[in-house]
CSV table of C-alpha atoms in Angstrom, one decimal:
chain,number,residue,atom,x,y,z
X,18,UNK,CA,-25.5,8.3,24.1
X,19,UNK,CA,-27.0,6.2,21.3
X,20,UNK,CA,-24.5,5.4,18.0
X,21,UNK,CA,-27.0,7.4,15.4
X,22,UNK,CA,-26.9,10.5,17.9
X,23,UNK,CA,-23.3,10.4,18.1
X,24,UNK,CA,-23.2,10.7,14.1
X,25,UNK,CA,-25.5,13.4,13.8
X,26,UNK,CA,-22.8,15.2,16.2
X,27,UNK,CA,-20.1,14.8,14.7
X,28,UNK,CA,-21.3,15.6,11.3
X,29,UNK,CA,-23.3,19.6,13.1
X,30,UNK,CA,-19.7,20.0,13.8
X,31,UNK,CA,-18.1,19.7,11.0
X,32,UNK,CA,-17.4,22.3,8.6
X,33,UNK,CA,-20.0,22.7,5.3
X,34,UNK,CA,-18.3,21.9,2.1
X,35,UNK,CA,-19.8,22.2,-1.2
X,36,UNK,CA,-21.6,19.8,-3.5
X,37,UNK,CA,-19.5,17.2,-5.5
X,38,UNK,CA,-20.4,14.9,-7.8
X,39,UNK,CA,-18.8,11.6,-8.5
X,40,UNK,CA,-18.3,8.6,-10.6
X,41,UNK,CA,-16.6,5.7,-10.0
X,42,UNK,CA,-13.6,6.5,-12.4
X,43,UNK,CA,-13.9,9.9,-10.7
X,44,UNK,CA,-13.5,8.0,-7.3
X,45,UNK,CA,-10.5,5.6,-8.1
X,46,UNK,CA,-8.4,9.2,-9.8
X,47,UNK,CA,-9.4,11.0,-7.1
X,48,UNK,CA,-8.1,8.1,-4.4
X,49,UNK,CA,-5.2,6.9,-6.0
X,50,UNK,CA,-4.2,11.0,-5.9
X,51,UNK,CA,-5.3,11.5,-2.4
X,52,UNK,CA,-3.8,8.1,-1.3
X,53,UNK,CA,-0.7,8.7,1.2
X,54,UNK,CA,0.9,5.0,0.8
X,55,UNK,CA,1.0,5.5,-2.8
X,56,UNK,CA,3.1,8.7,-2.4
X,57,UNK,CA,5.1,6.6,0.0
X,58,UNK,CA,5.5,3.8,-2.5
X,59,UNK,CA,6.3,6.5,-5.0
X,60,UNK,CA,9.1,8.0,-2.7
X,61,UNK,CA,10.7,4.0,-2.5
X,62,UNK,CA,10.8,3.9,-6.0
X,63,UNK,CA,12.7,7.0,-6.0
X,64,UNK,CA,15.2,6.0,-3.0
X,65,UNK,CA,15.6,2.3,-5.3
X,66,UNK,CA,16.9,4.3,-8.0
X,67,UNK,CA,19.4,6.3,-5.9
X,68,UNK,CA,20.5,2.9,-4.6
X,69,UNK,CA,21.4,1.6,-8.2
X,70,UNK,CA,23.3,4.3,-9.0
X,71,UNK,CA,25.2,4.2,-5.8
X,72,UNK,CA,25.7,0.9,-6.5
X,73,UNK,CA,27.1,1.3,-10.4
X,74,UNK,CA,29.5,4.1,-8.6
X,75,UNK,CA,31.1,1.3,-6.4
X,76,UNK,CA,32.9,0.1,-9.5
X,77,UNK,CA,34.1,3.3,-10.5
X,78,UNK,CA,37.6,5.1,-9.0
X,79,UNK,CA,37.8,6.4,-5.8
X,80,UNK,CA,39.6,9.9,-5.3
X,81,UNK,CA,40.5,11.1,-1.9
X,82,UNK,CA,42.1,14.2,-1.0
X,83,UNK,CA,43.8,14.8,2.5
X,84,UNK,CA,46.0,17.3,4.7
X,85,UNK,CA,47.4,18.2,7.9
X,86,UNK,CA,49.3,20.5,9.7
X,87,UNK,CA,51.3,19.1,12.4
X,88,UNK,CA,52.6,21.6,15.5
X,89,UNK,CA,55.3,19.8,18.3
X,90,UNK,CA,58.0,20.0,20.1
X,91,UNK,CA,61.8,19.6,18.8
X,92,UNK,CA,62.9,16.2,18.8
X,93,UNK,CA,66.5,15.1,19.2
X,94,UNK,CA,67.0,12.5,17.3
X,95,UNK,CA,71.0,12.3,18.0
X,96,UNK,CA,73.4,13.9,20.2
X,97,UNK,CA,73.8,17.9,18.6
X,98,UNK,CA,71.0,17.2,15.9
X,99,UNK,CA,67.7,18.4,16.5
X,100,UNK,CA,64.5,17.4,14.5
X,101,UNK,CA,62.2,20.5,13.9
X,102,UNK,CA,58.6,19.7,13.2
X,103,UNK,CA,56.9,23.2,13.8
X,104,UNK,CA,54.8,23.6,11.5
X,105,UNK,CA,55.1,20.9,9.4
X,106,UNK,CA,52.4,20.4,7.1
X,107,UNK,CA,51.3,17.2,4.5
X,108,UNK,CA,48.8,16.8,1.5
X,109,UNK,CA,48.1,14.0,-0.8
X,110,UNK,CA,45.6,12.6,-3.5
X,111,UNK,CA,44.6,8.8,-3.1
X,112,UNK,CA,43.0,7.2,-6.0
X,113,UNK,CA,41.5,3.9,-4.6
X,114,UNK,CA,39.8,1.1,-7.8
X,115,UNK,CA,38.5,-2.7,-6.4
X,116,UNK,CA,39.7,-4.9,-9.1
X,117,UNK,CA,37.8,-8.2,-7.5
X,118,UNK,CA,35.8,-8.0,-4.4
X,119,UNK,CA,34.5,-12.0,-4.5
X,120,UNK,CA,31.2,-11.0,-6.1
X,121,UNK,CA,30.2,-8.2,-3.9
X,122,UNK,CA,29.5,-5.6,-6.1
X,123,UNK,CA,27.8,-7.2,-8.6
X,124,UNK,CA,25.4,-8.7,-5.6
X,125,UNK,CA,25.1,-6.0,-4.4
X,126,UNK,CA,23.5,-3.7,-7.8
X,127,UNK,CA,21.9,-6.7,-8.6
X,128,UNK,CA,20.3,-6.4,-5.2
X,129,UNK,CA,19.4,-2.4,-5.7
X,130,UNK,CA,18.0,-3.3,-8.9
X,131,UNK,CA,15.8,-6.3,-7.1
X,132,UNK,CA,14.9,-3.1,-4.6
X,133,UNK,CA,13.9,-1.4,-7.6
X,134,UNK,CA,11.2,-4.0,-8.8
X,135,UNK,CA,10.4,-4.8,-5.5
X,136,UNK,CA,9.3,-0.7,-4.7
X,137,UNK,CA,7.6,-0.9,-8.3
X,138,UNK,CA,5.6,-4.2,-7.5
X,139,UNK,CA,4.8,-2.6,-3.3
X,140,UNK,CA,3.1,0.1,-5.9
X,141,UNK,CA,1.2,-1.8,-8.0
X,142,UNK,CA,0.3,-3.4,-5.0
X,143,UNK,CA,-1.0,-0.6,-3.5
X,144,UNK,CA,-2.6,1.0,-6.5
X,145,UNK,CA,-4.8,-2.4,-6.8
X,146,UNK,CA,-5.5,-2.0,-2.8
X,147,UNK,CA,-6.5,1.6,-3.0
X,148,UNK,CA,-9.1,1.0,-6.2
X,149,UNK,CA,-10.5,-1.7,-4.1
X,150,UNK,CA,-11.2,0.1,-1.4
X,151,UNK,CA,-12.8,3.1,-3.4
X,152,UNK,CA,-14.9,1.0,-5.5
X,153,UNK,CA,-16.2,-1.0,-2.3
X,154,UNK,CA,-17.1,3.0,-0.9
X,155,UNK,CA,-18.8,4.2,-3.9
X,156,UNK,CA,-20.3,0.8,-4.4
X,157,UNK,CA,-22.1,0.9,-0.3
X,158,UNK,CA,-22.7,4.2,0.0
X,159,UNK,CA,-25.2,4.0,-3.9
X,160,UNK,CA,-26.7,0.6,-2.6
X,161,UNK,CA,-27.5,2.2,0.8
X,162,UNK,CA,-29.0,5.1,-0.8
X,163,UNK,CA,-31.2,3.1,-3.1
X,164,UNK,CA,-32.4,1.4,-0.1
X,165,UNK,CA,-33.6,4.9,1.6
X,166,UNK,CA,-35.6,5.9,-1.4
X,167,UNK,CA,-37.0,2.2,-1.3
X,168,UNK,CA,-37.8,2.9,2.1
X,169,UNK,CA,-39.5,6.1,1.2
X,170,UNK,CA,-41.7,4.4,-1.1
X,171,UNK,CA,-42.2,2.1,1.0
X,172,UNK,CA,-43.6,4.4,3.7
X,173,UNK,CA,-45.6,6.2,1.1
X,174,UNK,CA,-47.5,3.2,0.4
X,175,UNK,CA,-48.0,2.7,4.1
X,176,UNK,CA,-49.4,5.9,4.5
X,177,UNK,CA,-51.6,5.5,1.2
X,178,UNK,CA,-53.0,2.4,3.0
X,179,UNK,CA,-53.0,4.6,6.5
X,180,UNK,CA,-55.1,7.3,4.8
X,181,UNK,CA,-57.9,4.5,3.4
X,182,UNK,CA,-58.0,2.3,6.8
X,183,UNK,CA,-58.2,5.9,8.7
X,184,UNK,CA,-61.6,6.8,6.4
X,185,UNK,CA,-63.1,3.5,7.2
X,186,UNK,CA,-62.5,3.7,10.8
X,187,UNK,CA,-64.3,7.1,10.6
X,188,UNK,CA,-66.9,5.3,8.9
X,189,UNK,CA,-67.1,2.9,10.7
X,190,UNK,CA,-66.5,0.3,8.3
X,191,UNK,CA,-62.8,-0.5,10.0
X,192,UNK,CA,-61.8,-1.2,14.0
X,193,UNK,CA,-59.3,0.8,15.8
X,194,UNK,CA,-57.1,-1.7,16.1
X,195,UNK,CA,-56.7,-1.9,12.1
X,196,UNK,CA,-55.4,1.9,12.4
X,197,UNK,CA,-52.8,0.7,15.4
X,198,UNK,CA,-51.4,-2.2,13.4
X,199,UNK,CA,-50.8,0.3,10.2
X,200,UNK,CA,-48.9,2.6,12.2
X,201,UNK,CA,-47.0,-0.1,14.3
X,202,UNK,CA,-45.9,-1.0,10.4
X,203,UNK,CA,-45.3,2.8,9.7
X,204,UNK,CA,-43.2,3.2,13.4
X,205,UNK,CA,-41.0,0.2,12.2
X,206,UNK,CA,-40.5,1.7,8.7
X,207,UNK,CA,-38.9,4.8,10.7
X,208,UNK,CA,-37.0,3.1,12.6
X,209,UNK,CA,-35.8,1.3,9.2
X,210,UNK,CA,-35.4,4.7,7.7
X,211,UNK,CA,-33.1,6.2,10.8
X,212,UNK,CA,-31.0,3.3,10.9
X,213,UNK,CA,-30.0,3.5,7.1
X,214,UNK,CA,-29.6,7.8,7.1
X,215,UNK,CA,-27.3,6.8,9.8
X,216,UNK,CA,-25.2,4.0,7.8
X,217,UNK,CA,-25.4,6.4,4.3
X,218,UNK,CA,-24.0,9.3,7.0
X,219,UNK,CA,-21.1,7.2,7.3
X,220,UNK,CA,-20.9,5.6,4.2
X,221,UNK,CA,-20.5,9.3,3.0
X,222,UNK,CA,-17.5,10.0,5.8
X,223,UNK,CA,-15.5,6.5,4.3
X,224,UNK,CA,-16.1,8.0,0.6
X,225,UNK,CA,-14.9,11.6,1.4
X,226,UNK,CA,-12.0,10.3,3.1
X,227,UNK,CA,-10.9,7.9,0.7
X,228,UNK,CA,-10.9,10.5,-2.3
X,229,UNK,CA,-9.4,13.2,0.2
X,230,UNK,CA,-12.3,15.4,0.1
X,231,UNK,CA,-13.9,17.2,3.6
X,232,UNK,CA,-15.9,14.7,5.6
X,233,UNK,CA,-19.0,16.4,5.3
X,234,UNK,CA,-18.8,16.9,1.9
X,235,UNK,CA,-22.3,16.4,0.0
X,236,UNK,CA,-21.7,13.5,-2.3
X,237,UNK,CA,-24.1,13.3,-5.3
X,238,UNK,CA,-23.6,9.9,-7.1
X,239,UNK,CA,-23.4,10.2,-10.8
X,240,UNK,CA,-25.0,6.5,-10.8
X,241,UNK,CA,-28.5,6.4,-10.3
X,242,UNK,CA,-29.0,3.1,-9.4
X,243,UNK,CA,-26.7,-0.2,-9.3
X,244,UNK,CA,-27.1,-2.2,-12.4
X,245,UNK,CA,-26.4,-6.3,-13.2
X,246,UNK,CA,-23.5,-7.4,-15.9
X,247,UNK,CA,-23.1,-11.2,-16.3
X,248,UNK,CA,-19.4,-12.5,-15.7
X,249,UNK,CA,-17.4,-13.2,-18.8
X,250,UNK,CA,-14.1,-14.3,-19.8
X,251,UNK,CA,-13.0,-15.8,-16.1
X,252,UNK,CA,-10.0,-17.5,-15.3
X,253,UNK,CA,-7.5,-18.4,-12.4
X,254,UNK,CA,-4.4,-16.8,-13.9
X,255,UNK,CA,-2.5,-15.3,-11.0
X,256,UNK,CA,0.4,-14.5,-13.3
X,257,UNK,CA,0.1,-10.7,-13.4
X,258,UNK,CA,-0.4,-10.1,-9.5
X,259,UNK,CA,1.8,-8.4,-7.9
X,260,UNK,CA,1.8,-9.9,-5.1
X,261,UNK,CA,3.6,-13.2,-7.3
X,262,UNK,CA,6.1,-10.8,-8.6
X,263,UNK,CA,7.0,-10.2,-5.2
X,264,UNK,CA,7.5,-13.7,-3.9
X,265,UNK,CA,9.7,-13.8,-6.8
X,266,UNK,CA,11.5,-10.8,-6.1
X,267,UNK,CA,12.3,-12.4,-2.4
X,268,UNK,CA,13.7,-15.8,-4.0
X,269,UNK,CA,15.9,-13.9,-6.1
X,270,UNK,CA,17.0,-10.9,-3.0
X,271,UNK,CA,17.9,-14.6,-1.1
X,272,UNK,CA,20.0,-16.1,-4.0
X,273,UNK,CA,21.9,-12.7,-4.6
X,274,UNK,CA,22.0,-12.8,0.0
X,275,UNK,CA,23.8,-16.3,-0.6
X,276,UNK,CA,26.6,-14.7,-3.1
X,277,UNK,CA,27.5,-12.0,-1.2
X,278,UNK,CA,28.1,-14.6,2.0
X,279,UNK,CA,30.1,-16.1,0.0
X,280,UNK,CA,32.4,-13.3,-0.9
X,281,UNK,CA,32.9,-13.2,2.9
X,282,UNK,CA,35.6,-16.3,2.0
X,283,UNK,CA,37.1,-15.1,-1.2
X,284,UNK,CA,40.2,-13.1,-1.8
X,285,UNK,CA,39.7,-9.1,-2.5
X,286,UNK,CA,41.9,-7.4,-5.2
X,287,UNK,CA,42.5,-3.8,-5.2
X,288,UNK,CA,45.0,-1.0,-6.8
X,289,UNK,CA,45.6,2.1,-5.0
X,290,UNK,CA,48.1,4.9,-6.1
X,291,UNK,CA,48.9,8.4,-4.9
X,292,UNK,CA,51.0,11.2,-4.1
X,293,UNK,CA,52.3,13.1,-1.3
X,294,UNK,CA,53.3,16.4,-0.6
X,295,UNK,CA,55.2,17.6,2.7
X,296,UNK,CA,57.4,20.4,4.1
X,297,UNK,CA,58.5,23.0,6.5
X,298,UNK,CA,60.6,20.2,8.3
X,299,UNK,CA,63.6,21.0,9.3
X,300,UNK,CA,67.1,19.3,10.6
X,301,UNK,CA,69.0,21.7,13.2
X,302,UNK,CA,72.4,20.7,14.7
X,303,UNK,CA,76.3,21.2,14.9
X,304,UNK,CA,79.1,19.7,13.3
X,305,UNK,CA,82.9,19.8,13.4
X,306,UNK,CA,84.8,21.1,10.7
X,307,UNK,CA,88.6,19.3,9.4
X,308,UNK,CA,90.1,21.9,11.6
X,309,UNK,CA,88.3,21.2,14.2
X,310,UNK,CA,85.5,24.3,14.4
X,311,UNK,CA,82.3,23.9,15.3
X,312,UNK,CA,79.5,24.6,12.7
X,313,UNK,CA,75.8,25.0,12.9
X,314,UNK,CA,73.9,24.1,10.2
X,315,UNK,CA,69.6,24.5,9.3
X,316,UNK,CA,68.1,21.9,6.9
X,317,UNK,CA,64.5,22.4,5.1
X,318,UNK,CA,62.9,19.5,4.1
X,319,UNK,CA,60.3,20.0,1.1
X,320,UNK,CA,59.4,17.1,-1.5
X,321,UNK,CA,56.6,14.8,-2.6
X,322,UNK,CA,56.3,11.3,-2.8
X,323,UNK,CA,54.2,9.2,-5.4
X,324,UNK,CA,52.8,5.7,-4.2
X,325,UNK,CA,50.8,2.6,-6.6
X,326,UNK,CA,50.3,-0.1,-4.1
X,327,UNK,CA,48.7,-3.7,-5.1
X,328,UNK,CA,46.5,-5.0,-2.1
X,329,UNK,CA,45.4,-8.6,-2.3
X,330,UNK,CA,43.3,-10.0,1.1
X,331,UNK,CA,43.0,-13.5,1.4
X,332,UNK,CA,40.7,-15.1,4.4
X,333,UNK,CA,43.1,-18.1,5.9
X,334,UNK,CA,40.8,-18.7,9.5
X,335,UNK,CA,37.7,-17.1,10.5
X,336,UNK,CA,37.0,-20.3,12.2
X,337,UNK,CA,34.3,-21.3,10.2
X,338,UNK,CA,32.1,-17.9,11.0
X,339,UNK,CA,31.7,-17.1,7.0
X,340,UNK,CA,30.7,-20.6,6.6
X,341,UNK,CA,27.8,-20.8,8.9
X,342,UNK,CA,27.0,-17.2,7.0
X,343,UNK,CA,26.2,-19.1,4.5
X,344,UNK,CA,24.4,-21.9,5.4
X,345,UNK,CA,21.7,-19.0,7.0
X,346,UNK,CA,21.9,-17.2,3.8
X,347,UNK,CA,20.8,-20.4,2.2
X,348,UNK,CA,18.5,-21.3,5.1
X,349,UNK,CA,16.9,-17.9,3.8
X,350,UNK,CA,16.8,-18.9,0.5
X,351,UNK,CA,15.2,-22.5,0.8
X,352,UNK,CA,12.2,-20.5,2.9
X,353,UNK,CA,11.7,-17.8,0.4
X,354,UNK,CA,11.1,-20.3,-2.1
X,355,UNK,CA,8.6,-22.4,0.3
X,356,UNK,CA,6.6,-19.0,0.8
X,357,UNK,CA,6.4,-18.6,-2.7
X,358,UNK,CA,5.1,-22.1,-3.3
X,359,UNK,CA,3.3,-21.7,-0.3
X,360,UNK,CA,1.6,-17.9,-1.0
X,361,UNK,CA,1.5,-19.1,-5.1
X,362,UNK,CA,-0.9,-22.3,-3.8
X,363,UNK,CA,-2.8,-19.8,-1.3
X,364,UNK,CA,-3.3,-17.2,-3.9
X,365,UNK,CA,-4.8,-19.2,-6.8
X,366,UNK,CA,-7.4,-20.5,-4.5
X,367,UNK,CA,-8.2,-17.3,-3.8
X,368,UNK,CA,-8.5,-16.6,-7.7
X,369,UNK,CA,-11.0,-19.8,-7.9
X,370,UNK,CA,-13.0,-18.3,-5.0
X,371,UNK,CA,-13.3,-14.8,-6.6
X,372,UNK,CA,-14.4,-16.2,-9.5
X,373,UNK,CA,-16.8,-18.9,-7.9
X,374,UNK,CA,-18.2,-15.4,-5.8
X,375,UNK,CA,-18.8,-13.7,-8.9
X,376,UNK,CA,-20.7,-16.7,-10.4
X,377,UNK,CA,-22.8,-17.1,-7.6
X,378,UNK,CA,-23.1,-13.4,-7.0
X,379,UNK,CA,-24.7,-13.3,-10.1
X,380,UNK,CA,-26.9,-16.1,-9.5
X,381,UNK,CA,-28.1,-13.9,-6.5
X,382,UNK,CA,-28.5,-11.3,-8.2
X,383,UNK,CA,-31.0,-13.6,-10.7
X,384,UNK,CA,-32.6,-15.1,-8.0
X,385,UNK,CA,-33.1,-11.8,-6.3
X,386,UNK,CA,-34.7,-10.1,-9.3
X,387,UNK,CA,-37.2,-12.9,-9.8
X,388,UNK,CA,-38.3,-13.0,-6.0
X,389,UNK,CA,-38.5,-9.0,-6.8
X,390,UNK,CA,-40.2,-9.4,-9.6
X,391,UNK,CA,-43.3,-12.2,-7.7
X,392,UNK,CA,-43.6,-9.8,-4.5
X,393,UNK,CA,-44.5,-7.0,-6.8
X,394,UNK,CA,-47.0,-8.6,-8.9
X,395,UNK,CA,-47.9,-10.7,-5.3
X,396,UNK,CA,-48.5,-7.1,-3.8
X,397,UNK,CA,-50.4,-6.1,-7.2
X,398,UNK,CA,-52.5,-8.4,-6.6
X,399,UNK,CA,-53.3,-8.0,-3.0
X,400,UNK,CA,-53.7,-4.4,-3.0
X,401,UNK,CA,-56.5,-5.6,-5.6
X,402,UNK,CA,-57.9,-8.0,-3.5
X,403,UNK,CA,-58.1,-5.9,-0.4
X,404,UNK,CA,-60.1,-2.9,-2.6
X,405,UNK,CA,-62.5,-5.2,-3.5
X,406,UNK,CA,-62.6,-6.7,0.1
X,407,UNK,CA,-61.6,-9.7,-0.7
X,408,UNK,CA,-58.1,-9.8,1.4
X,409,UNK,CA,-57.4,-8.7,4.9
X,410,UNK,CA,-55.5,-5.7,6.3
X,411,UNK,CA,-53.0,-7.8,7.8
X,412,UNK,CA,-52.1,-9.9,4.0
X,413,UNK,CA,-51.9,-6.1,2.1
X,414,UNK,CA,-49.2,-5.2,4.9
X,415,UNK,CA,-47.4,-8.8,4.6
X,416,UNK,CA,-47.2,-8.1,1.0
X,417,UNK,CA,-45.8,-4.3,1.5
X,418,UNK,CA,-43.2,-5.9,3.6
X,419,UNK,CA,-42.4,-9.1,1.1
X,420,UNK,CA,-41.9,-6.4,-1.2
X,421,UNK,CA,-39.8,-4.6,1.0
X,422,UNK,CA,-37.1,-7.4,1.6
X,423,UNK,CA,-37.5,-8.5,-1.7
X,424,UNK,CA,-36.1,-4.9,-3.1
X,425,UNK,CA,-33.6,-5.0,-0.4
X,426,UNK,CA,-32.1,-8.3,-1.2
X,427,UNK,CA,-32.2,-7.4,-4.8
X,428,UNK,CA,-30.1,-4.0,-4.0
X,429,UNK,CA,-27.5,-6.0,-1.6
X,430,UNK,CA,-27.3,-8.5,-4.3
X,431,UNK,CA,-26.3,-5.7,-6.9
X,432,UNK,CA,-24.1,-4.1,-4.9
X,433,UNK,CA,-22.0,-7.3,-3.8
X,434,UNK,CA,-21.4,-8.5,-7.4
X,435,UNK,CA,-19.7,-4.9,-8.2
X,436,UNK,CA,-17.8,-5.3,-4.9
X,437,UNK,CA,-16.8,-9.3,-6.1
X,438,UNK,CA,-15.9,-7.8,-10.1
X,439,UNK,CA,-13.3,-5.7,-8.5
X,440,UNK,CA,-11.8,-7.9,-5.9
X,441,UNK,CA,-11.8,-10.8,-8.8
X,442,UNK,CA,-9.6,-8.0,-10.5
X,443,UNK,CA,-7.1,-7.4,-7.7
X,444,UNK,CA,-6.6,-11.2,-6.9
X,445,UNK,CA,-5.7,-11.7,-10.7
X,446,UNK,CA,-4.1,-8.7,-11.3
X,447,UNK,CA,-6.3,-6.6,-13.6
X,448,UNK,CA,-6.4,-3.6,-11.6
């Protein structure tokens, strides 16, 4: 089955939607709404924020509460005394504060809040990536439609100059073979015409999709035709990319990597207090009185017992373990700050090329216009020439299809400079 067939399939079987008409600021709301990564990267920048405030409450007092009930057998614990645990039951409250944890905590919510720009900057990102992408949609699927209705006129003048060589053939001021070469011209034009309903088919599909919309949505372009704007105010500046914040981000995610290693060696300070509550223990046994009677006696145990404990943990040999830890943390950190020299160097000469596209792009487009504008008067001419019989069939139909390209290139050229404006935006950040 031929490609074009296969689209027309796809698109019988696909449910009718309505008419919508669209902009490209209508196109780049609609996409960065629709977009699913940018509701991911949203959802990141929510979990960052969680992360920072779990990470402030790791400074802040710990309370823990505890019980148990214990059930066992009696335990002698000397001859005639028995220990009675039946029962027995314990609660306490533990209050737990890290005085000095070797730089731990505060690497570690200075790391959250790194997670936090890092989510913002993956957003921005995004945002730039998803505007790209619409404006590159819009931007194909209006230059392939102004190329269909320069293809129909295109074939209306084909068939203007079928009509006049089918009158002279009846005539018989033209041969048959004049007719056959005008409608060779006219099958090719068809074929021309199929090939780009096929490409605005799914030009149409990429749009819906990338604004959310039903795939066979009818799109109705609120631009008419694709229109020139010379390049001003240029420059190289990279500053404002996200893509640099990032890199940044990394260098600074490996510096904060190094300190925590580093705590790995240094001493931890802590204060913990408390108290304790336990009871229903009791003490069974028999003693001897001064006259010599035995005596059994039952003892309850209830009481509580308050605890403040200073913990200090000092490393003495890890045999060099925490060491090495940091050596590969600073590994880390020496080739986060090549990638960002690296990706910096990389990214400003794509800068220079976006802007050098969008200077020659516009020299296209210049160039294109003026070939545009000699075809037509070229063609002008010719059709005048071949009225008065002073040019043949076969120069009228050259001319048609100089024409022809001519509008094409000019329309390819229109639509790649919009294409180049926006990516020059993404690579310097404008978006």
């Amino acid at each position: 089955m031929k490609f074009p067939a296969i689209i027309m399939i796809i698109m019988s079987v696909l449910p009718v939607s309505g008419q919508v008409t669209l902009s490209v600021d209508t196109v780049r709301t609609m996409a960065l709404e629709h977009s699913y990564k940018l509701r991911q990267d949203r959802n990141s920048i929510a979990k960052s924020d969680l992360d920072i405030d779990i990470a402030r409450r790791q400074r802040l007092p710990m309370l823990d509460a505890s019980a148990m009930a214990l059930i066992t057998k009696d335990m002698e614990i000397m001859e005639g005394t028995t220990l009675q645990m039946r029962g027995m039951y314990t609660a306490g409250l533990n209050l737990s504060l890290p005085i000095y944890a070797g730089g731990q905590l505060s690497a570690g919510l200075k790391l959250a809040k790194i997670g936090r720009e890092v989510a913002r900057l993956n957003s921005m990102k995004t945002r730039a990536e998803v505007i790209s992408d619409a404006d590159n949609s819009y931007y194909t699927l209006l230059a392939i439609r102004e190329k269909e209705r320069m293809l129909q006129a295109y074939m209306r003048q084909i068939q203007a100059i079928y009509d006049q060589v089918s009158l002279s053939v009846k005539n018989g001021m033209a041969l048959q073979d004049d007719l056959l070469r005008v409608e060779a011209r006219m099958s090719d034009i068809k074929y021309q015409m199929q090939k780009v309903s096929t490409g605005a088919s799914l030009c149409s599909m990429a749009l819906c999709n990338a604004v959310g919309l039903p795939l066979n949505t009818e799109i109705v372009l609120a631009d008419s035709a694709l229109t020139a704007e010379a390049p001003a105010n240029l420059d190289y500046d990279i500053s404002r990319r996200p893509e640099t914040g990032l890199l940044r981000q990394q260098v600074a995610a490996s510096e904060q990597q190094v300190k925590m290693k580093k705590a790995g060696y240094l001493p931890t300070v802590a204060i913990a207090g408390g108290i304790s509550w336990f009871g229903n223990i009791r003490m069974k046994g028999t003693t001897m009185l001064p006259d010599g009677t035995p005596y059994q006696y039952t003892q309850k145990f209830d009481d509580y017992m308050p605890l403040a404990m200073l913990s200090v943990s000092i490393p003495v040999c890890h045999w060099g373990t925490e060491v090495k830890k940091v050596r590969q943390a600073k590994i880390e950190l020496e080739n986060s700050r090549l990638a960002l020299e690296e990706n910096t160097r990389l990214m400003d000469i794509e800068a220079r090329q976006a802007v050098c596209n969008l200077i020659d792009g516009h020299t296209l487009v210049e160039t294109s216009l003026t070939g545009l504008r000699q075809s037509e008067k070229s063609l002008e001419s010719m059709r005048a020439r071949f009225k008065a019989g002073f040019a043949t069939l076969t120069d009228v139909l050259d001319a048609e299809a100089q024409w022809s390209q001519a509008r094409a290139n000019h329309i390819e050229a229109l639509a790649q400079q919009k294409i180049n404006h926006t990516e020059y935006l993404r690579v310097t950040g404008r978006l």
